[in-house]
Structure formats: C-alpha cells, structure tokens
Coordinates of C-alpha atoms and ligand atoms in Angstrom, one line a residue:
Chain R
M26 CA 72.5 72.0 135.9
T27 CA 75.1 73.8 137.9
R28 CA 77.7 75.5 135.9
D29 CA 79.9 76.4 139.3
A30 CA 80.4 73.0 140.2
A31 CA 84.5 73.0 140.2
D32 CA 84.8 69.7 138.8
E33 CA 81.8 69.5 136.1
Q34 CA 82.6 68.8 132.8
H35 CA 81.9 71.6 130.5
D36 CA 80.9 71.2 126.9
A37 CA 83.5 73.1 124.8
V38 CA 81.5 75.5 123.4
T39 CA 77.7 76.4 124.5
C40 CA 76.1 79.1 122.7
T41 CA 72.6 80.2 124.1
G42 CA 70.2 82.2 121.9
L43 CA 73.3 84.1 120.4
T44 CA 72.1 87.0 118.3
Y45 CA 74.5 89.6 116.8
T46 CA 73.5 92.5 114.4
F47 CA 75.6 94.5 112.1
G48 CA 73.3 97.6 111.5
E49 CA 70.3 96.2 109.6
T50 CA 71.5 92.8 109.0
K51 CA 70.9 90.5 111.6
A52 CA 74.0 87.9 111.0
V53 CA 73.1 85.5 113.7
A54 CA 69.7 85.3 114.8
G55 CA 69.4 83.3 118.0
L56 CA 71.7 80.5 117.7
D57 CA 71.5 77.7 120.0
L58 CA 74.7 75.1 119.9
S59 CA 76.6 73.0 122.1
V60 CA 80.1 71.2 121.0
G61 CA 80.9 68.5 123.2
E62 CA 84.6 68.0 124.3
G63 CA 86.8 65.9 121.7
E64 CA 84.4 66.1 118.8
V65 CA 85.0 67.4 115.3
F66 CA 81.8 69.8 115.0
G67 CA 80.7 71.4 111.7
L68 CA 78.9 74.4 111.4
L69 CA 77.8 74.1 107.6
G70 CA 75.8 76.7 105.3
P71 CA 76.1 78.8 102.3
N72 CA 77.9 82.0 101.9
G73 CA 76.0 84.5 104.2
A74 CA 74.5 82.0 106.9
G75 CA 76.3 83.6 109.6
K76 CA 78.9 81.2 110.3
T77 CA 81.9 83.6 110.4
T78 CA 80.3 85.9 112.6
A79 CA 79.1 83.1 114.8
I80 CA 82.7 82.1 115.0
R81 CA 83.7 85.5 115.8
C82 CA 81.7 85.8 118.7
I83 CA 82.7 82.4 120.0
T84 CA 86.5 83.5 119.5
T85 CA 85.9 86.8 121.7
L86 CA 86.3 89.1 118.5
L87 CA 83.0 90.1 118.6
P88 CA 81.3 91.5 121.6
V89 CA 78.4 89.7 123.0
P90 CA 76.2 90.2 126.1
A91 CA 77.2 87.9 129.2
G92 CA 75.8 84.3 129.3
M93 CA 75.4 84.0 125.4
V94 CA 78.7 81.9 124.5
H95 CA 80.6 79.9 127.1
V96 CA 83.8 78.2 126.4
F97 CA 84.7 75.2 128.8
G98 CA 82.6 76.9 130.9
H99 CA 84.1 80.4 130.7
D100 CA 81.5 83.2 129.5
T101 CA 83.3 85.0 126.5
A102 CA 82.1 88.2 127.8
G103 CA 83.7 88.3 131.0
D104 CA 86.7 85.9 131.0
R105 CA 88.4 86.6 127.8
M106 CA 92.0 85.7 128.6
A107 CA 90.8 82.6 129.9
V108 CA 89.0 82.0 126.6
R109 CA 91.6 82.9 124.3
R110 CA 94.2 80.5 126.2
L111 CA 91.9 77.6 125.3
L112 CA 91.7 78.5 121.5
G113 CA 93.4 78.2 118.5
Y114 CA 92.1 80.0 115.6
V115 CA 92.2 79.8 112.0
P116 CA 90.6 83.0 110.4
Q117 CA 88.6 82.5 107.1
Q118 CA 91.3 84.7 105.2
L119 CA 94.6 83.4 104.6
S120 CA 96.4 85.1 107.6
A121 CA 100.0 84.0 107.8
D122 CA 102.4 87.0 107.8
A123 CA 103.9 87.1 104.1
G124 CA 106.9 89.2 105.3
L125 CA 107.9 86.5 107.7
T126 CA 109.2 82.8 107.1
G127 CA 107.2 79.7 108.2
R128 CA 109.3 79.2 111.4
E129 CA 109.0 83.0 112.2
N130 CA 105.2 82.9 111.8
V131 CA 104.9 80.1 114.4
A132 CA 107.5 81.4 116.7
L133 CA 105.3 84.7 116.8
F134 CA 102.4 82.9 118.4
A135 CA 104.5 80.7 120.6
R136 CA 105.6 84.3 122.0
V137 CA 102.4 85.6 122.5
F138 CA 101.0 82.4 124.0
D139 CA 103.8 82.7 126.5
V140 CA 105.6 79.9 125.7
P141 CA 108.7 79.9 127.8
R142 CA 112.0 80.7 125.7
R143 CA 114.1 77.6 126.7
E144 CA 111.1 75.5 125.3
R145 CA 110.0 77.8 122.1
A146 CA 112.5 76.6 119.7
A147 CA 111.5 72.8 119.8
R148 CA 107.7 73.4 120.2
V149 CA 107.9 75.5 117.1
E150 CA 109.7 72.6 115.4
Q151 CA 107.0 70.4 116.5
A152 CA 104.3 72.3 115.3
L153 CA 105.8 72.7 111.9
T154 CA 106.6 68.9 112.0
A155 CA 102.8 68.0 112.7
V156 CA 101.9 70.2 109.5
D157 CA 104.7 69.1 107.4
L158 CA 106.3 72.1 106.8
T159 CA 110.0 71.4 108.3
E160 CA 111.2 71.7 104.7
A161 CA 109.9 75.1 104.0
A162 CA 110.0 76.7 107.5
G163 CA 112.8 78.8 106.4
R164 CA 111.2 80.4 103.5
L165 CA 109.0 83.4 103.3
A166 CA 105.4 82.8 103.5
S167 CA 105.0 84.6 100.4
T168 CA 106.4 81.8 98.4
Y169 CA 103.9 79.4 100.0
S170 CA 101.0 78.0 97.8
G171 CA 97.5 78.1 99.7
G172 CA 97.5 74.9 100.9
M173 CA 100.7 75.3 102.6
V174 CA 99.6 78.6 104.1
R175 CA 96.5 76.8 105.5
R176 CA 99.0 74.4 107.2
L177 CA 101.2 77.0 108.4
E178 CA 98.1 78.6 110.0
L179 CA 97.0 75.2 111.4
A180 CA 100.9 75.3 113.1
Q181 CA 100.2 78.7 114.7
A182 CA 97.4 77.5 115.9
L183 CA 98.9 74.3 117.6
V184 CA 102.0 75.8 118.9
S185 CA 100.2 76.8 122.0
A186 CA 98.4 73.3 122.7
P187 CA 94.6 74.6 122.5
R188 CA 91.9 72.4 123.9
L189 CA 89.8 74.1 121.1
L190 CA 90.6 74.2 117.6
I191 CA 88.5 76.7 115.7
L192 CA 88.8 76.6 111.4
D193 CA 86.7 79.1 109.6
E194 CA 86.4 77.5 106.1
P195 CA 90.1 76.1 106.0
T196 CA 89.6 74.8 102.8
I197 CA 88.1 77.7 101.2
G198 CA 89.5 78.2 97.5
L199 CA 91.8 75.3 97.6
D200 CA 92.2 72.7 95.0
P201 CA 91.1 68.9 95.8
I202 CA 94.2 67.7 96.9
A203 CA 95.5 70.4 99.1
R204 CA 91.8 70.3 100.6
T205 CA 92.4 66.6 101.4
G206 CA 95.9 67.7 102.7
V207 CA 94.5 70.3 105.0
W208 CA 91.8 67.8 106.4
E209 CA 94.3 65.0 107.0
H210 CA 96.3 67.2 109.1
I211 CA 93.6 68.5 110.9
N212 CA 92.5 64.7 111.7
A213 CA 95.8 63.6 112.5
V214 CA 96.5 66.3 115.2
R215 CA 93.1 65.8 116.2
A216 CA 93.7 61.9 116.9
A217 CA 97.1 62.5 118.4
T218 CA 95.8 65.3 120.7
G219 CA 92.3 64.6 121.5
M220 CA 91.6 68.3 121.3
T221 CA 88.0 69.7 120.3
V222 CA 87.6 71.3 116.6
L223 CA 84.8 73.5 115.2
V224 CA 85.2 74.0 111.7
T225 CA 83.0 75.9 109.2
T226 CA 82.5 74.9 105.9
H227 CA 80.1 75.2 102.7
Y228 CA 81.4 72.1 101.2
M229 CA 78.6 69.4 102.2
D230 CA 80.8 66.4 101.0
E231 CA 83.7 67.7 103.3
A232 CA 81.3 67.7 106.5
D233 CA 80.0 64.2 105.9
Q234 CA 83.4 62.8 105.5
Y235 CA 85.6 64.5 108.3
C236 CA 83.0 65.8 110.7
D237 CA 81.6 63.7 113.8
R238 CA 78.4 65.9 114.0
V239 CA 77.1 69.0 112.2
G240 CA 74.7 71.9 112.4
L241 CA 72.8 73.2 109.3
M242 CA 73.1 77.0 109.6
H243 CA 70.9 79.0 107.4
G244 CA 69.9 82.8 108.2
G245 CA 71.8 82.9 111.3
R246 CA 70.1 80.0 113.0
I247 CA 70.7 76.3 113.3
R248 CA 68.1 74.6 111.2
A249 CA 69.4 70.9 111.7
L250 CA 71.8 69.0 114.0
G251 CA 73.0 65.8 114.4
T252 CA 75.6 63.2 112.7
P253 CA 75.6 63.1 109.0
I254 CA 74.5 60.0 108.7
Q255 CA 71.4 60.6 111.0
L256 CA 70.5 63.5 109.1
R257 CA 70.8 61.9 105.9
E258 CA 68.6 58.5 107.2
G259 CA 66.0 61.2 108.7
L260 CA 65.6 62.5 105.2
G261 CA 65.5 59.4 103.6
E262 CA 62.7 58.3 106.1
R263 CA 60.7 61.0 105.9
R264 CA 60.8 60.8 101.8
R265 CA 59.9 57.2 102.0
A266 CA 56.9 58.2 104.6
E267 CA 55.8 60.7 101.9
G268 CA 55.3 58.0 99.5
G269 CA 59.2 58.2 98.0
P270 CA 60.5 54.7 96.4
A271 CA 61.6 52.3 99.0
D272 CA 64.6 51.6 97.3
A273 CA 66.0 55.2 96.5
P274 CA 69.5 55.9 97.6
L275 CA 70.4 57.5 100.6
P276 CA 70.3 61.3 100.3
T277 CA 73.3 63.5 100.4
L278 CA 73.9 66.0 103.3
E279 CA 73.2 68.5 100.6
D280 CA 69.4 66.6 99.8
V281 CA 69.0 67.6 103.7
F282 CA 70.3 71.0 103.5
R283 CA 68.0 72.1 100.6
E284 CA 65.1 70.2 102.6
V285 CA 65.7 72.5 105.8
A286 CA 66.5 75.4 104.0
G287 CA 63.8 75.4 101.8
S288 CA 63.4 77.7 98.8
G289 CA 65.3 80.8 98.5
L290 CA 68.4 79.3 99.3
D291 CA 69.9 80.5 96.1
D292 CA 68.6 84.0 96.0
Q293 CA 69.0 84.7 99.6
S294 CA 72.4 83.6 100.1
G295 CA 76.0 85.1 99.5
G296 CA 75.7 89.2 99.1
F297 CA 77.9 91.3 97.6
R298 CA 80.2 91.3 100.6
D299 CA 80.5 87.4 100.8
V300 CA 81.4 86.9 97.1
R301 CA 83.9 89.9 97.6
S302 CA 85.6 88.2 100.6
T303 CA 85.4 84.6 99.0
R304 CA 87.1 86.2 95.9
R305 CA 89.7 88.0 98.0
T306 CA 90.6 84.7 99.6
A307 CA 90.5 83.0 96.5
N308 CA 92.9 85.5 94.9
R309 CA 95.6 85.2 97.9
V310 CA 95.4 81.3 97.5
G311 CA 96.3 81.9 93.8
Chain Z
M17 CA 81.2 55.4 102.8
S18 CA 80.8 54.2 99.3
E19 CA 82.5 57.2 97.4
A20 CA 86.5 57.0 97.4
P21 CA 88.5 60.2 98.0
A22 CA 89.6 61.4 94.8
A23 CA 92.8 62.9 96.1
P24 CA 95.8 60.9 96.6
R25 CA 96.6 60.4 100.6
T26 CA 99.9 62.0 102.0
V27 CA 101.8 59.3 103.7
S28 CA 103.0 61.5 106.6
A29 CA 99.7 63.1 107.9
D30 CA 98.0 59.5 108.4
R31 CA 99.7 59.2 111.8
L32 CA 101.6 61.6 114.0
D33 CA 104.6 60.1 115.9
P34 CA 103.3 60.7 119.6
D35 CA 106.8 61.8 120.9
G36 CA 107.0 64.0 117.8
I37 CA 104.5 66.3 119.3
N38 CA 104.9 65.9 123.0
L39 CA 105.3 69.2 123.7
L40 CA 101.9 70.1 121.9
L41 CA 99.9 68.4 124.4
S42 CA 100.2 70.7 127.3
P43 CA 99.3 74.3 127.1
P44 CA 102.2 77.1 128.3
E45 CA 102.0 78.5 131.8
P46 CA 100.4 82.0 131.5
R47 CA 103.2 85.0 132.3
A48 CA 102.6 86.8 135.6
G49 CA 100.4 90.1 134.8
W50 CA 103.3 92.5 135.2
R51 CA 105.4 90.4 132.7
L52 CA 103.0 90.3 129.9
L53 CA 103.4 93.8 128.6
P54 CA 107.2 93.8 128.1
A55 CA 106.9 90.2 126.6
R56 CA 104.3 91.2 124.2
V57 CA 106.5 94.6 123.4
V58 CA 109.3 92.2 122.6
A59 CA 107.2 90.1 120.5
M60 CA 106.1 92.7 118.2
C61 CA 109.3 94.2 118.1
A62 CA 111.4 90.8 116.9
V63 CA 108.5 90.8 114.1
E64 CA 109.6 94.0 113.0
L65 CA 113.1 93.4 112.9
Q66 CA 112.7 90.1 111.3
K67 CA 110.9 91.5 108.4
L68 CA 113.3 94.2 108.1
S69 CA 116.3 91.7 108.0
H70 CA 114.2 90.1 105.0
D71 CA 113.3 93.2 103.1
R72 CA 115.6 96.2 103.4
T73 CA 114.5 98.0 100.5
E74 CA 112.3 100.5 102.6
L75 CA 115.1 101.2 104.9
Y76 CA 117.2 102.4 101.7
T77 CA 114.2 104.1 99.8
R78 CA 113.4 106.0 103.1
A79 CA 117.0 107.0 103.4
V80 CA 116.6 109.2 100.3
Q81 CA 114.6 112.0 101.5
P82 CA 116.5 113.0 104.5
A83 CA 119.5 112.7 102.7
L84 CA 118.3 115.2 100.3
W85 CA 117.1 117.6 103.0
L86 CA 120.5 117.5 104.5
L87 CA 122.6 117.4 101.4
I88 CA 120.6 120.5 99.7
F89 CA 118.4 122.2 102.2
G90 CA 121.0 122.2 104.8
Q91 CA 124.2 122.9 102.8
T92 CA 122.1 125.8 100.8
F93 CA 121.0 127.5 103.9
T94 CA 124.2 126.8 105.8
R95 CA 126.0 129.1 102.8
I96 CA 123.2 131.8 102.8
K97 CA 122.9 132.2 106.4
A98 CA 119.3 132.9 106.1
I99 CA 118.2 131.1 109.3
P100 CA 119.9 132.5 112.6
T101 CA 121.1 129.3 114.3
P102 CA 123.6 130.6 117.2
G103 CA 126.7 129.9 117.2
I104 CA 126.7 126.3 115.0
P105 CA 126.2 125.9 111.1
Y106 CA 123.0 125.7 109.9
I107 CA 123.3 122.0 108.9
D108 CA 124.4 121.1 112.3
Y109 CA 120.9 122.8 113.4
L110 CA 119.1 121.1 111.0
A111 CA 120.1 117.0 111.4
P112 CA 118.2 116.6 114.4
G113 CA 115.1 118.2 113.0
I114 CA 115.4 115.7 109.8
I115 CA 116.2 112.9 112.0
A116 CA 113.0 113.5 113.8
Q117 CA 111.2 114.2 110.8
S118 CA 112.0 110.8 109.1
A119 CA 111.5 108.8 112.4
M120 CA 108.0 110.7 112.5
F121 CA 107.3 109.9 108.9
I122 CA 107.7 106.1 109.4
A123 CA 105.6 106.2 112.6
I124 CA 102.6 108.2 110.9
F125 CA 102.4 105.6 108.2
Y126 CA 102.4 102.7 110.6
G127 CA 99.0 102.9 111.1
I128 CA 98.6 101.9 107.4
Q129 CA 100.1 98.5 108.1
I130 CA 97.7 98.1 111.1
I131 CA 94.7 98.3 108.6
W132 CA 96.7 96.0 106.1
E133 CA 96.9 93.5 109.0
R134 CA 93.5 93.8 109.5
D135 CA 92.5 93.3 105.8
A136 CA 94.6 90.2 106.0
G137 CA 93.0 88.6 109.1
I138 CA 96.5 89.1 111.1
L139 CA 95.2 91.5 113.4
N140 CA 92.3 89.3 114.0
K141 CA 94.3 86.2 115.0
L142 CA 96.6 88.5 117.3
L143 CA 93.3 89.5 119.1
V144 CA 92.3 86.0 119.8
T145 CA 95.9 85.4 121.9
P146 CA 96.1 86.3 125.4
T147 CA 96.8 89.8 124.5
P148 CA 95.0 92.7 125.9
R149 CA 94.5 95.1 123.4
S150 CA 96.2 98.0 125.3
A151 CA 99.6 95.4 125.4
L152 CA 99.0 94.8 121.4
I153 CA 99.4 98.4 120.9
T154 CA 101.8 99.1 123.2
G155 CA 103.7 96.4 121.2
K156 CA 102.8 97.9 118.0
A157 CA 104.1 101.3 119.2
F158 CA 107.5 100.0 120.3
A159 CA 107.9 98.0 117.3
A160 CA 107.3 101.2 115.2
G161 CA 109.6 102.8 117.4
V162 CA 112.1 100.6 116.6
K163 CA 111.9 100.8 113.1
S164 CA 112.0 104.5 113.5
L165 CA 115.3 104.1 115.6
I166 CA 117.1 101.8 112.9
Q167 CA 116.1 104.8 110.3
A168 CA 117.4 107.6 112.8
V169 CA 120.7 105.4 112.9
V170 CA 121.0 105.6 108.9
V171 CA 120.4 109.3 108.8
I172 CA 122.9 110.1 111.7
V173 CA 125.4 108.4 109.7
I174 CA 124.4 110.2 106.6
A175 CA 124.7 113.6 108.8
A176 CA 128.1 112.4 110.0
I177 CA 129.3 112.0 106.4
L178 CA 128.2 115.5 105.7
G179 CA 130.4 116.9 108.5
V180 CA 127.8 117.5 111.1
S181 CA 129.6 117.2 114.4
L182 CA 127.6 115.0 116.8
T183 CA 128.4 113.6 119.8
W184 CA 129.5 110.1 120.4
N185 CA 129.0 109.9 123.8
P186 CA 127.3 106.4 124.4
L187 CA 125.0 107.4 127.5
K188 CA 124.0 110.9 125.0
L189 CA 123.3 108.7 122.2
L190 CA 121.1 105.8 124.4
G191 CA 119.1 109.1 125.3
V192 CA 118.9 110.0 121.8
G193 CA 117.4 106.2 121.0
A194 CA 115.0 106.6 123.6
V195 CA 113.7 109.8 122.5
V196 CA 112.7 108.6 119.1
I197 CA 111.1 105.5 120.5
L198 CA 109.1 107.6 122.5
G199 CA 108.5 109.9 119.7
S200 CA 107.5 107.4 117.5
A201 CA 105.5 105.5 119.9
F202 CA 103.3 108.5 119.8
F203 CA 103.2 109.0 116.4
S204 CA 102.3 105.6 115.5
C205 CA 99.6 105.9 117.9
L206 CA 98.3 108.8 116.4
S207 CA 98.1 107.2 112.9
M208 CA 96.6 104.0 114.7
T209 CA 94.0 106.1 116.3
I210 CA 92.9 107.7 113.0
A211 CA 93.2 104.3 111.4
G212 CA 90.4 103.2 114.2
I213 CA 88.3 106.4 113.1
V214 CA 88.7 106.2 109.3
L215 CA 89.0 102.2 109.1
S216 CA 90.0 102.6 105.2
R217 CA 93.6 102.4 104.3
D218 CA 92.6 105.1 101.5
R219 CA 91.4 107.6 103.8
L220 CA 94.4 106.9 106.2
M221 CA 96.7 107.8 103.5
G222 CA 95.1 111.2 102.8
F223 CA 95.0 112.0 106.6
G224 CA 98.6 110.9 106.8
Q225 CA 99.5 113.2 103.9
A226 CA 97.4 115.9 105.4
I227 CA 98.8 116.2 109.0
T228 CA 102.7 115.2 108.4
M229 CA 103.6 118.5 106.8
P230 CA 101.6 120.7 109.1
L231 CA 103.3 118.7 112.0
F232 CA 106.9 119.1 110.4
F233 CA 106.5 122.9 109.5
G234 CA 104.7 123.6 112.7
S235 CA 107.8 122.6 114.7
N236 CA 111.1 123.6 115.3
A237 CA 112.7 121.2 113.0
L238 CA 113.8 123.6 110.4
Y239 CA 113.9 126.7 112.1
P240 CA 114.1 128.2 115.6
V241 CA 110.7 129.0 117.5
S242 CA 111.9 132.7 118.0
V243 CA 111.7 133.4 114.0
M244 CA 108.2 132.1 113.9
P245 CA 105.2 134.2 113.7
G246 CA 103.0 134.3 116.9
W247 CA 100.8 131.8 115.8
L248 CA 103.0 129.5 114.5
Q249 CA 104.8 129.5 117.9
V250 CA 101.6 128.5 119.7
V251 CA 101.3 125.4 117.0
S252 CA 105.0 124.4 117.7
K253 CA 104.3 124.2 121.5
V254 CA 101.7 121.9 121.5
N255 CA 103.6 119.9 118.9
P256 CA 105.3 116.9 120.5
L257 CA 107.7 117.0 117.3
S258 CA 109.1 120.0 118.9
Y259 CA 109.9 118.4 122.0
E260 CA 111.3 115.3 120.2
V261 CA 113.5 117.9 118.2
D262 CA 114.8 120.3 121.2
A263 CA 115.7 116.7 123.0
L264 CA 117.5 115.4 120.1
R265 CA 119.4 118.6 119.4
G266 CA 120.6 119.0 123.2
L267 CA 121.8 115.5 123.1
L268 CA 123.3 115.2 119.9
L269 CA 124.7 118.6 119.6
G270 CA 125.0 120.3 123.3
T271 CA 122.7 123.0 122.7
P272 CA 120.7 124.2 125.5
A273 CA 117.5 122.0 125.8
H274 CA 114.7 121.3 128.2
L275 CA 115.5 117.6 128.6
A276 CA 113.3 116.8 131.7
L277 CA 110.2 118.6 129.9
D278 CA 111.0 117.0 126.4
F279 CA 111.0 113.8 127.9
G280 CA 108.0 114.2 130.1
V281 CA 105.9 115.6 127.2
L282 CA 106.9 112.8 124.8
A283 CA 106.0 110.0 127.6
V284 CA 102.4 111.7 128.5
A285 CA 101.9 111.9 124.7
A286 CA 102.8 108.4 124.5
A287 CA 100.8 107.2 127.1
L288 CA 97.9 109.1 125.8
G289 CA 98.3 108.0 122.3
I290 CA 98.3 104.3 123.7
A291 CA 95.2 104.8 125.4
A292 CA 93.2 106.5 122.5
A293 CA 94.9 103.8 119.9
S294 CA 93.7 100.9 122.2
S295 CA 90.1 102.0 122.8
L296 CA 89.5 102.2 119.1
L297 CA 91.2 99.3 118.1
G298 CA 88.0 97.1 118.6
R299 CA 85.9 99.4 115.9
L300 CA 89.1 98.1 113.7
A301 CA 88.5 94.4 114.5
R302 CA 84.7 94.6 113.8
Ligands
ADP3 N1 81.6 93.1 109.2 C1 80.1 93.1 108.8 N2 79.5 94.3 108.5 C2 78.4 94.3 107.8 N3 78.0 93.3 107.7 C3 78.3 92.2 108.1 C4 80.0 91.9 108.3 N4 80.2 90.8 108.5 C5 79.3 89.9 108.1 N5 77.9 90.9 107.7 C6 76.6 90.2 107.1 O1 76.1 89.2 107.8 C7 75.8 88.4 107.3 C8 76.6 87.0 107.8 O2 77.8 86.8 107.2 P1 79.1 85.7 107.6 O3 78.8 85.5 109.2 O4 80.3 86.3 107.3 O5 78.3 84.6 107.1 P2 79.4 83.2 106.6 O6 80.6 83.1 107.1 O7 78.2 82.0 106.6 O8 79.5 83.3 105.0 C9 75.7 88.5 105.9 O9 74.5 88.9 105.3 C10 77.1 89.4 105.7 O10 76.7 90.4 104.5
MG4 MG1 82.4 82.9 106.6

C-alpha cells in the first residue's frame, strides 16, 4: 500500500503497534486499529483498559513516535496541526467552561478553529440547534445538567465541521434518559454530516446498539474486533461447537467480553486512579 | 434487536434539518500563519472579558487590598514623612506601586486557573485545536494582562478619589495600559511556568504566596531604591516589578523614569516567560 498516493482513500484512524507507558504502567501495549471513514467505531473495555490513553495519543495530546498513529493519512507525530483541524474531541471529563454561557463556550471553539467573524454567529447557532440547546444557550453552563453539558460539548466539537468526532465515554455518569439523548444527537449529526465517529465506552449495551464496529480492549490491547453481531454470533458458534445447547440464546457483547478477557477481569481493572476520575466525572455531572 | 430501548425518544434529535446545519458541513479555512497568534490572543482575551462580565465579585474583592494600602499605609506615611519622596506626597509615590502590585497578584495566581482548567479538561480540549502551545500561552498571558488592566483601572480610580494627582493624558494612559499588560504577561507566565513544574494546585498556591511578598518588598513599589540596603538594591535591579513601577511612575506622575529601558526589560521578560511556560505546558497536559 502506498501512503503517499495523493488521491488514495485513507482510513480515518490507523494505529500500528501503538504503545504508551506512564512510568511503570503500560497503559497501551501494542494497539493495532483502523477506523474506516464514515463508520461509528466503539472502543470498549473496563476502566483501566487504556481507552483514554489511546484516545489521547490519537488526538496528539500525548507524544508518540512517528509511524504509530495516522489520522486521515496524517502522522500525529509530525503533522499535528493538520490532525487537529480534522478532529472534534469530547474528553472523558465534563469540560465545558462553567463560567461561560453555552453560546460563549461554542463561540470560543469557533474562534480557535478560525471560523471567520461574518460566519461565526450563524455557525454557533447551527451547532447549538443540532444539539437542541438554543433555548438554554444564553445561560451559564454551570446551570446545565450533565446531559446538557455533554450536548454542549458536542456542539463545541461540531462547530468546526470535523471529519472525525472522538468521544471519550460520552455517557459516563449520566442517567439512562440523558444517555439515550446524547446518543440520539450523535447519531443524528452523523447521519446529517457523514462524519466518522470514534467512541469509547464501558457500557456494552450502548456499543451493541449504536456502533457499526467495535474493538474490545483489555490490558492495553485489542482482544476482539468486528461488528457486534459478528462477535456475538461467533461466540454462539464456538459455544455450540464445544457442545453447548443448540437453542441457547445469542450471547451478549458482555459475554463476548468475558470470554476474550478471561479471568482476572474483575480484579485487574479499575485501579484507584480510574475510580477517582470516574467519581470526579460523576460528581460534576451531579 | 429485540429489547426495546427503555428511555423515551426525543423527537427533534431523530432527524436534523439538512438546511439547518449547512454551515457545519464544511470546515473553516485555516488562517494564514502570521494571523494565527493575534487571533488566539483575541479569543483568550474575549473569554476573560466574558467571564468577568458574568461574575464581577473578584473585581470587587480584589479592590479591597489596594484600597487599604493607599488609604492606611499611604495616608499615614504621607503624614509622618518617613520615606523620602522628592517633590511629591508619599501617597502619590505609592499609587503606581500599588497599581503594579495588584496587577501582579492577579497575574501570579493566573497559573492556578490553568491548573484548574487542566483538571477540568478544558485545557486538554484547547490543546486539540489548531493552536500551537506558544500561541495558547501567549493568549493566556494577554488574557491575564487584560484582567490586570481592568484591576489597574479600578485602583487608578481609587487613587484619584484619594486625591492622588495623576495624568489624564490619553497617550500616557495608553502607555500605562501597555506596561500593565506586559508586566502581567510576564508574571502570569512565571506562575504558569511554576504550574508546569509543580503540577498541583496546592503546591502552586504555596509557591505563589512565597514569591509575591519578596517580589513586592524587593522592588521600588513602596520605597525608592536609594534607601534600600545594598543587597536589596541588587534584588530590585533584577526584579521586573521594579521596571513596571518605574514606568508607571514616569507615565502617571511625570517623575524621571527610564521608559525605554523599562519597556525593553518588560518585553524581554514577557517573551522569556512565554517561552518557558510554553515548553512546560506539555508536562501539564500529560
Ligand atoms: N496520567 C497518568 N499517569 C499515570 N498512569 C496513568 C495516567 N493515565 C492513565 N494511567 C494508567 O494507565 C492505565 C490505562 O488508563 P486509561 O487509559 O485511563 O484507561 P481507560 O480509559 O480505559 O479507563 C490505567 O492503569 C491508569 O491507571
Ligand atoms: Mg477512560
């Protein structure tokens, strides 16, 4: 494959042997991944699997050696500005600025993505409309509920018309109604714009319902890759081949995960740090 | 899928009106290289002004201390004539020192804001925009400058009410604004540099408290350099606050000053501060 061919179709994201260590902790340990243009790809795994670290490598937040991560063909090690112009990023923590109104929060991102002044107000309004926040846009973000903050962050990410939307645990700490609301807005925007979505979550049911393809991550590596239905049917077949009952119900994605992660899933995942950051997010959501 | 979603569907999210989001389909043109830095500075300053417009309590509470300095220290020492200030009452001499001091306090604690923004995920998100680190730091430095400038205006008004005879020459006042912004750009970068070294809010708080008083007392803000012991004169010589105060005195009171030297030192200090803080920003984001 020639990466240099000018008109070649690049994958939205490719990671080849991505590795990242924090001191002693190998947070990502040889991650191979490619996300095709236009798909909704779910990176799944328990707390501590390395999802956030992988995302932070892809978004240029963490430095990685050349050749490990490409976004639409641009190497994140060399071509940071080009990569960032293609990205919309919603981090794991609720990250809207509580001291600004919803509209000001979105306008800031229009500014730092160089939206010209004559277009800025209209673009900001469209982003707010896309997430149903026009009415609350004049209020301080500190008055928003968790679900509203997530939608506001989605608007912040959308205002620059990214080709790749990266969402890190967009529904963590939200109640079921807010979770559905966030996903419906993601889907509607994706249907209207055709953008690629890379999302992480540890809720398997969400991934099953909303993702075109998923990668199950554990211990810093992808352990299984495919469409949710492929993975579930695959496990069903393996179980029947091992002599399981022929009429057993289709296994869930959670079952698939338990199989590939093997034992140790419960005691290995979620160290102190993960629990703390999850709690912090949950607290901010209120 | 057999299991029905439990949550009710929000109507408007199901389908987005394609005309309603037409602007969100095309990414904005990147700005030409040389226009990027001023654009980011404007963006950061706009955010600071918006925040101040929503919550002015800090502006009022921060006015108390300089008012007390001028009212008590200034009036008492004017009466007892303990500090030799040739040709002008002591309170006049003191006013520019207090303007510089209150601007410095705001700037020094600006680093705490950047750690708070790091903890809240705001900084991470800004780092995934087409904003080089140096441009982000420059923007923050000037935003601190704008905040300090507003504080300076408050202190100037207080001084005028207390009978200090200040210039109202618009050109000189413009110079005052430039001096305050440059000085605060340096001190905010000093604190953002320390933030990049100590990484935690509590430790930075301690550092801030430990350095503000030495910077203040080791300058010409309260007394002329000529009455200082030799070692303190040396401290004052390398302390950018002294140059800021010298320039403010020259501009506001018309006392003899070394304006070219003062501006030169402040500009170089600000540039060095921006370079230092930018190089450590990566540590903060990791
Ligand atoms: N900044 C950091 N410093 C040290 N260790 C970290 C840091 N961030 C994450 N880790 C560790 O790296 C591993 C992967 O974490 P993370 O990528 O956050 O996982 P996930 O997002 O899947 O929950 C965990 O063991 C976590 O404790
Ligand atoms: Mg995570």
